[in-house]
């Protein structure tokens, strides 16, 4: 005979651990916060172990609580998959966590093609600026710079290759590309710990500019690209992200060296979910674009 812990308490504990918050778990499960606290205490009594501790205002899992949570997450996910397999239901509403630059400059302009092919699949885009924790509680799929997470499959979509771009109105065809570079403001992106993108490009290519040459600094590459389209100077942009701007004539790629940054844009999802029809359809579409 199996000696199982109280199953309802396990469900409530998993929700509380996932939210790191008793009241949010209570809202999700349509019960009171005191009921959540009671069930957690019941589970702690069953195991003879503390599962949560408070650090200031933060609710944190103990080491035993962390082990229990991750195992329950796996078990509940597998039960959900089994239920969908038996009932014939499928998850046609997917959350995709994706960099804002990738979403705006590459994905969104192409997403209507996916909707045309798969009108029953709904994609919710959650735009991010930093790499998030990879978890089903965050999103079903991810496009980030991360790879190598256990239990996840990763598909490399693009390597970052920065090219100098300028609006056609500023381009003087009588001058060399290097001369054009030295005539206009550099639209520089501050990339935090790795520094300014133009500084790195100039160093990699052993190109010097006048100390007084104007530079405008931006916190995000999307802002630099839009400033370049508006004729405010020359930006460095991922080549695949400005393909459409170049084809429409909004930007021109200068005949200057590109710079491989070593950064990769990767699609990721849990290995066990790769065979879900909706995710499989999205992966097939995405990797063919």
CSV table of C-alpha atoms in Angstrom, one decimal, residues 48-261:
chain,number,residue,atom,x,y,z
A,48,UNK,CA,8.5,16.7,9.7
A,49,UNK,CA,10.3,19.4,7.8
A,50,UNK,CA,9.9,23.1,7.3
A,51,UNK,CA,9.1,23.9,3.6
A,52,UNK,CA,9.1,27.7,3.7
A,53,UNK,CA,11.0,30.3,5.6
A,54,UNK,CA,10.6,34.1,5.6
A,55,UNK,CA,13.6,36.3,4.8
A,56,UNK,CA,12.3,39.8,5.6
A,57,UNK,CA,9.2,40.2,3.5
A,58,UNK,CA,10.2,37.5,1.0
A,59,UNK,CA,8.7,34.0,1.2
A,60,UNK,CA,11.5,31.4,0.4
A,61,UNK,CA,11.7,27.7,0.1
A,62,UNK,CA,13.9,25.7,2.3
A,63,UNK,CA,16.3,23.2,0.7
A,64,UNK,CA,13.7,20.4,1.3
A,65,UNK,CA,10.9,22.6,0.1
A,66,UNK,CA,12.9,23.4,-3.1
A,67,UNK,CA,13.4,19.6,-3.8
A,68,UNK,CA,9.7,19.0,-3.2
A,69,UNK,CA,8.6,21.9,-5.4
A,70,UNK,CA,10.7,20.9,-8.4
A,71,UNK,CA,9.5,17.3,-8.2
A,72,UNK,CA,5.9,18.3,-7.9
A,73,UNK,CA,6.2,20.7,-10.9
A,74,UNK,CA,7.5,17.8,-13.0
A,75,UNK,CA,4.8,15.4,-11.7
A,76,UNK,CA,1.9,17.9,-12.2
A,77,UNK,CA,3.2,18.7,-15.7
A,78,UNK,CA,3.3,15.0,-16.6
A,79,UNK,CA,-0.3,14.5,-15.2
A,80,UNK,CA,-1.4,17.5,-17.3
A,81,UNK,CA,0.1,15.9,-20.4
A,82,UNK,CA,-1.5,12.6,-19.6
A,83,UNK,CA,-4.9,14.2,-19.1
A,84,UNK,CA,-4.6,16.0,-22.4
A,85,UNK,CA,-3.6,12.7,-24.1
A,86,UNK,CA,-6.6,10.8,-22.7
A,87,UNK,CA,-9.2,13.5,-23.3
A,88,UNK,CA,-7.8,14.5,-26.7
A,89,UNK,CA,-7.4,18.1,-25.7
A,90,UNK,CA,-4.5,20.1,-26.8
A,91,UNK,CA,-3.0,23.4,-25.6
A,92,UNK,CA,-3.5,25.8,-28.4
A,93,UNK,CA,-2.6,28.9,-26.3
A,94,UNK,CA,1.1,29.4,-26.0
A,95,UNK,CA,3.1,32.0,-24.1
A,96,UNK,CA,6.4,33.1,-25.8
A,97,UNK,CA,9.0,35.0,-23.8
A,98,UNK,CA,11.0,36.9,-26.4
A,99,UNK,CA,13.5,39.8,-26.5
A,100,UNK,CA,11.7,43.0,-27.5
A,101,UNK,CA,14.2,43.7,-30.3
A,102,UNK,CA,13.7,40.3,-31.8
A,103,UNK,CA,9.9,40.5,-31.5
A,104,UNK,CA,9.5,44.0,-33.0
A,105,UNK,CA,12.1,43.9,-35.8
A,106,UNK,CA,11.8,40.2,-36.9
A,107,UNK,CA,9.0,38.1,-35.3
A,108,UNK,CA,5.9,40.3,-35.4
A,109,UNK,CA,6.2,41.3,-39.1
A,110,UNK,CA,6.2,37.6,-40.0
A,111,UNK,CA,3.7,36.3,-37.4
A,112,UNK,CA,0.7,36.8,-39.7
A,113,UNK,CA,2.1,34.0,-41.8
A,114,UNK,CA,2.0,31.6,-38.8
A,115,UNK,CA,-1.5,32.7,-38.0
A,116,UNK,CA,-2.6,32.0,-41.6
A,117,UNK,CA,-1.1,28.5,-41.4
A,118,UNK,CA,-2.4,27.8,-37.9
A,119,UNK,CA,-5.4,30.0,-37.1
A,120,UNK,CA,-6.3,27.8,-34.1
A,121,UNK,CA,-3.0,28.4,-32.3
A,122,UNK,CA,-2.9,31.6,-30.2
A,123,UNK,CA,0.5,33.0,-29.4
A,124,UNK,CA,0.9,35.5,-26.5
A,125,UNK,CA,4.1,37.5,-26.7
A,126,UNK,CA,5.7,38.4,-23.4
A,127,UNK,CA,8.6,40.8,-24.3
A,128,UNK,CA,11.7,40.7,-22.1
A,129,UNK,CA,14.9,42.7,-22.0
A,130,UNK,CA,16.9,40.2,-19.8
A,131,UNK,CA,17.1,36.5,-19.8
A,132,UNK,CA,14.3,35.1,-17.6
A,133,UNK,CA,14.1,32.0,-15.4
A,134,UNK,CA,13.2,29.1,-17.7
A,135,UNK,CA,10.1,27.6,-16.2
A,136,UNK,CA,6.5,26.7,-17.4
A,137,UNK,CA,5.3,29.2,-14.8
A,138,UNK,CA,7.1,32.0,-16.9
A,139,UNK,CA,6.3,30.8,-20.5
A,140,UNK,CA,5.8,27.8,-22.7
A,141,UNK,CA,8.5,28.9,-25.1
A,142,UNK,CA,11.5,31.3,-25.0
A,143,UNK,CA,13.7,33.2,-27.5
A,144,UNK,CA,16.7,34.3,-25.5
A,145,UNK,CA,20.4,34.0,-25.4
A,146,UNK,CA,20.3,31.1,-23.0
A,147,UNK,CA,21.3,27.5,-23.8
A,148,UNK,CA,22.2,24.3,-21.9
A,149,UNK,CA,19.4,24.4,-19.4
A,150,UNK,CA,18.7,20.8,-18.2
A,151,UNK,CA,15.4,19.4,-19.5
A,152,UNK,CA,15.2,22.0,-22.3
A,153,UNK,CA,15.8,21.7,-26.0
A,154,UNK,CA,17.6,24.7,-27.7
A,155,UNK,CA,17.6,25.7,-31.4
A,156,UNK,CA,19.9,28.4,-32.6
A,157,UNK,CA,18.0,30.9,-34.7
A,158,UNK,CA,20.6,33.6,-35.5
A,159,UNK,CA,24.1,34.6,-34.6
A,160,UNK,CA,24.3,38.3,-33.8
A,161,UNK,CA,26.2,40.0,-36.7
A,162,UNK,CA,26.2,43.8,-36.4
A,163,UNK,CA,26.3,46.0,-39.5
A,164,UNK,CA,26.5,49.8,-39.8
A,165,UNK,CA,23.2,51.2,-41.2
A,166,UNK,CA,22.2,54.7,-42.3
A,167,UNK,CA,19.1,56.3,-43.8
A,168,UNK,CA,19.5,57.0,-47.6
A,169,UNK,CA,19.0,60.7,-47.1
A,170,UNK,CA,22.4,61.0,-45.3
A,171,UNK,CA,24.2,58.8,-47.8
A,172,UNK,CA,26.7,60.6,-50.1
A,173,UNK,CA,27.6,58.2,-52.9
A,174,UNK,CA,30.5,60.5,-53.8
A,175,UNK,CA,32.3,59.6,-50.6
A,176,UNK,CA,33.7,56.2,-49.4
A,177,UNK,CA,31.8,54.4,-46.7
A,178,UNK,CA,34.6,55.2,-44.3
A,179,UNK,CA,34.3,58.9,-45.1
A,180,UNK,CA,30.5,58.7,-44.6
A,181,UNK,CA,31.1,57.0,-41.2
A,182,UNK,CA,33.3,59.9,-40.1
A,183,UNK,CA,30.8,62.6,-41.3
A,184,UNK,CA,27.8,61.6,-39.2
A,185,UNK,CA,26.9,61.0,-35.5
A,186,UNK,CA,27.3,57.5,-34.2
A,187,UNK,CA,24.1,56.2,-32.7
A,188,UNK,CA,25.7,54.2,-29.8
A,189,UNK,CA,24.0,51.6,-27.7
A,190,UNK,CA,25.2,51.3,-24.1
A,191,UNK,CA,25.3,47.5,-23.5
A,192,UNK,CA,26.1,47.7,-19.8
A,193,UNK,CA,28.9,45.3,-18.7
A,194,UNK,CA,30.2,44.8,-22.3
A,195,UNK,CA,30.4,48.6,-23.1
A,196,UNK,CA,29.3,50.7,-26.0
A,197,UNK,CA,28.7,48.9,-29.3
A,198,UNK,CA,30.5,51.5,-31.5
A,199,UNK,CA,33.6,51.5,-29.3
A,200,UNK,CA,33.8,47.7,-29.7
A,201,UNK,CA,33.3,47.9,-33.5
A,202,UNK,CA,36.0,50.5,-33.9
A,203,UNK,CA,38.4,48.6,-31.8
A,204,UNK,CA,37.7,45.2,-33.6
A,205,UNK,CA,38.2,46.8,-37.0
A,206,UNK,CA,41.2,49.1,-36.0
A,207,UNK,CA,39.3,52.2,-37.3
A,208,UNK,CA,39.8,55.6,-35.6
A,209,UNK,CA,37.5,58.6,-35.6
A,210,UNK,CA,38.0,62.1,-34.5
A,211,UNK,CA,37.7,62.6,-30.7
A,212,UNK,CA,35.1,65.4,-31.3
A,213,UNK,CA,32.9,63.2,-33.6
A,214,UNK,CA,29.4,63.4,-32.2
A,215,UNK,CA,27.8,60.3,-30.6
A,216,UNK,CA,24.3,59.9,-29.3
A,217,UNK,CA,23.9,57.2,-26.6
A,218,UNK,CA,20.8,54.9,-26.3
A,219,UNK,CA,19.8,52.3,-23.8
A,220,UNK,CA,18.4,49.9,-26.4
A,221,UNK,CA,19.2,48.9,-30.0
A,222,UNK,CA,15.6,49.6,-31.1
A,223,UNK,CA,16.0,53.2,-30.2
A,224,UNK,CA,19.2,53.5,-32.2
A,225,UNK,CA,17.6,51.8,-35.2
A,226,UNK,CA,14.7,54.2,-35.1
A,227,UNK,CA,17.0,57.2,-34.8
A,228,UNK,CA,19.0,56.0,-37.8
A,229,UNK,CA,15.7,55.7,-39.8
A,230,UNK,CA,14.9,59.3,-38.7
A,231,UNK,CA,18.2,60.5,-40.1
A,232,UNK,CA,20.0,61.2,-36.9
A,233,UNK,CA,23.2,59.2,-37.7
A,234,UNK,CA,24.6,55.7,-38.2
A,235,UNK,CA,23.6,52.7,-36.0
A,236,UNK,CA,24.9,49.2,-35.6
A,237,UNK,CA,22.1,46.6,-35.9
A,238,UNK,CA,21.8,42.9,-36.2
A,239,UNK,CA,21.7,42.2,-40.0
A,240,UNK,CA,18.6,40.0,-39.8
A,241,UNK,CA,16.7,42.5,-37.8
A,242,UNK,CA,17.0,45.3,-40.4
A,243,UNK,CA,16.4,43.2,-43.5
A,244,UNK,CA,13.0,44.7,-44.0
A,245,UNK,CA,14.1,48.2,-43.3
A,246,UNK,CA,16.8,47.8,-45.9
A,247,UNK,CA,14.5,46.2,-48.5
A,248,UNK,CA,11.9,49.0,-48.0
A,249,UNK,CA,14.6,51.6,-48.5
A,250,UNK,CA,14.3,53.0,-45.0
A,251,UNK,CA,18.0,52.1,-44.3
A,252,UNK,CA,21.1,51.3,-46.3
A,253,UNK,CA,23.9,49.0,-45.1
A,254,UNK,CA,27.2,50.8,-45.4
A,255,UNK,CA,30.0,48.9,-47.1
A,256,UNK,CA,32.0,48.5,-43.9
A,257,UNK,CA,33.0,45.4,-41.9
A,258,UNK,CA,30.4,43.5,-39.9
A,259,UNK,CA,31.1,42.4,-36.3
A,260,UNK,CA,30.2,39.0,-34.9
A,261,UNK,CA,29.5,39.5,-31.2
